[in-house]
Amino acid sequence: MALDPIARLTVLFARLPGVGEKTAQRLAFHVLKSPPEYARDLAEALLALRLEVRLCSICCNLTAQDPCPICADPQRDTKMICVVESVPDLLAIERTREFRGRYHVLHGALSPLDGVGPDQLKIKELLPRLTGVEEVIVATDPTVEGEATALYLTRLVKPLGVRITRIAQGVPMGGDLEYADQVTLARAIQGRREL
Ligand SMILES: [Zn+2]
């Protein structure tokens, strides 16, 4: 027998990160008590998320339109590419308004122990983009994995004659760019160094 609708939604909510059984049940009742349009909007937003959001064919950003709004923006400097691990990191850098070039999202960092090698990341998608590019700024996290990724990218990019820089420390070691405050992150971009 199928679960009743409250139990069904509770089970689904409980699968979200950080949501326990009790919270899941409270959320389900909240949806039940809200106007019917809310439930419909929620259901439609969930579907749209899965059906419409995909990777930008240029920079691998998540987007509902391809190319993404950043790649499609003629005002952005096409001579600079900032390489980030994740979309939240891209958004953190965008919030600083310090960078007006384009991005490349790797969707992770090298971590051989976890089985993440270059082929698991969007690295091969970066190479065809380098024609005409003057500088690649590596803004991976200041972690062991982020540093290993920066080193790997340097070996790949530098022989092509493209300048490659690394954002400055100031983002604390072991930290995540996504959570760095805007001023720290803006300074880290300004103070980038040659690799
Ligand atoms: Zn894009």
Tab-separated table of C-alpha atoms and ligand atoms in Angstrom, residues 56-61 63 66-72 103, ligand 1:
chain	number	residue	atom	x	y	z
A	56	CYS	CA	26.790	25.912	-19.600
A	57	SER	CA	28.442	24.440	-22.702
A	58	ILE	CA	31.245	27.002	-22.414
A	59	CYS	CA	32.143	27.417	-18.734
A	60	CYS	CA	30.293	24.515	-17.028
A	61	ASN	CA	28.382	26.931	-14.768
A	63	THR	CA	22.316	27.562	-15.878
A	66	ASP	CA	22.973	28.052	-22.585
A	67	PRO	CA	25.397	29.840	-22.755
A	68	CYS	CA	24.980	31.060	-19.181
A	69	PRO	CA	24.316	34.797	-18.576
A	70	ILE	CA	28.009	35.397	-17.750
A	71	CYS	CA	29.305	33.781	-20.974
A	72	ALA	CA	26.566	35.538	-22.943
A	103	TYR	CA	34.780	31.628	-15.351
B	1	ZN	ZN	29.000	29.939	-19.059
